[in-house]
């Protein structure tokens, strides 16, 4: 059974998922560079689907 999140919480989660990949933090630079942009996009899409139970 999927969990329900309030809209504001869901928005925050989605924003953080997307921001992780565009983070300017040096500690994530090598991780971000190691994953192709198309794959990063798909990861965010899949994660959001999982969050909303889709």
GROMACS .gro file of C-alpha atoms in nm:
model
   54
    1UNK     CA    1   0.000   0.000   0.000
    2UNK     CA    2   0.151   0.338  -0.100
    3UNK     CA    3   0.212   0.601   0.161
    4UNK     CA    4   0.031   0.932   0.144
    5UNK     CA    5   0.221   1.256   0.178
    6UNK     CA    6   0.075   1.598   0.226
    7UNK     CA    7   0.125   1.812  -0.086
    8UNK     CA    8   0.383   2.039   0.079
    9UNK     CA    9   0.585   1.740   0.198
   10UNK     CA   10   0.568   1.574  -0.143
   11UNK     CA   11   0.683   1.895  -0.311
   12UNK     CA   12   0.977   1.920  -0.071
   13UNK     CA   13   1.078   1.560  -0.137
   14UNK     CA   14   1.061   1.606  -0.515
   15UNK     CA   15   1.260   1.929  -0.498
   16UNK     CA   16   1.531   1.764  -0.291
   17UNK     CA   17   1.550   1.465  -0.526
   18UNK     CA   18   1.595   1.691  -0.825
   19UNK     CA   19   1.832   1.931  -0.649
   20UNK     CA   20   2.062   1.648  -0.544
   21UNK     CA   21   2.168   1.595  -0.904
   22UNK     CA   22   2.233   1.962  -0.969
   23UNK     CA   23   2.401   2.021  -0.636
   24UNK     CA   24   2.701   2.249  -0.629
   25UNK     CA   25   2.833   2.065  -0.324
   26UNK     CA   26   3.184   1.941  -0.401
   27UNK     CA   27   3.129   1.616  -0.210
   28UNK     CA   28   2.863   1.510  -0.464
   29UNK     CA   29   3.044   1.629  -0.776
   30UNK     CA   30   3.200   1.296  -0.868
   31UNK     CA   31   2.873   1.109  -0.807
   32UNK     CA   32   2.676   1.349  -1.025
   33UNK     CA   33   2.938   1.339  -1.300
   34UNK     CA   34   2.933   0.958  -1.299
   35UNK     CA   35   2.564   0.940  -1.397
   36UNK     CA   36   2.447   1.057  -1.739
   37UNK     CA   37   2.186   1.335  -1.743
   38UNK     CA   38   1.921   1.111  -1.902
   39UNK     CA   39   1.975   0.850  -1.631
   40UNK     CA   40   1.958   1.115  -1.354
   41UNK     CA   41   1.626   1.230  -1.496
   42UNK     CA   42   1.491   0.877  -1.502
   43UNK     CA   43   1.601   0.818  -1.143
   44UNK     CA   44   1.406   1.124  -1.029
   45UNK     CA   45   1.100   1.014  -1.229
   46UNK     CA   46   1.114   0.663  -1.081
   47UNK     CA   47   1.160   0.797  -0.728
   48UNK     CA   48   0.863   1.032  -0.760
   49UNK     CA   49   0.648   0.751  -0.897
   50UNK     CA   50   0.744   0.543  -0.594
   51UNK     CA   51   0.658   0.831  -0.360
   52UNK     CA   52   0.309   0.872  -0.506
   53UNK     CA   53   0.246   0.501  -0.537
   54UNK     CA   54   0.258   0.489  -0.914
   0.00000   0.00000   0.00000
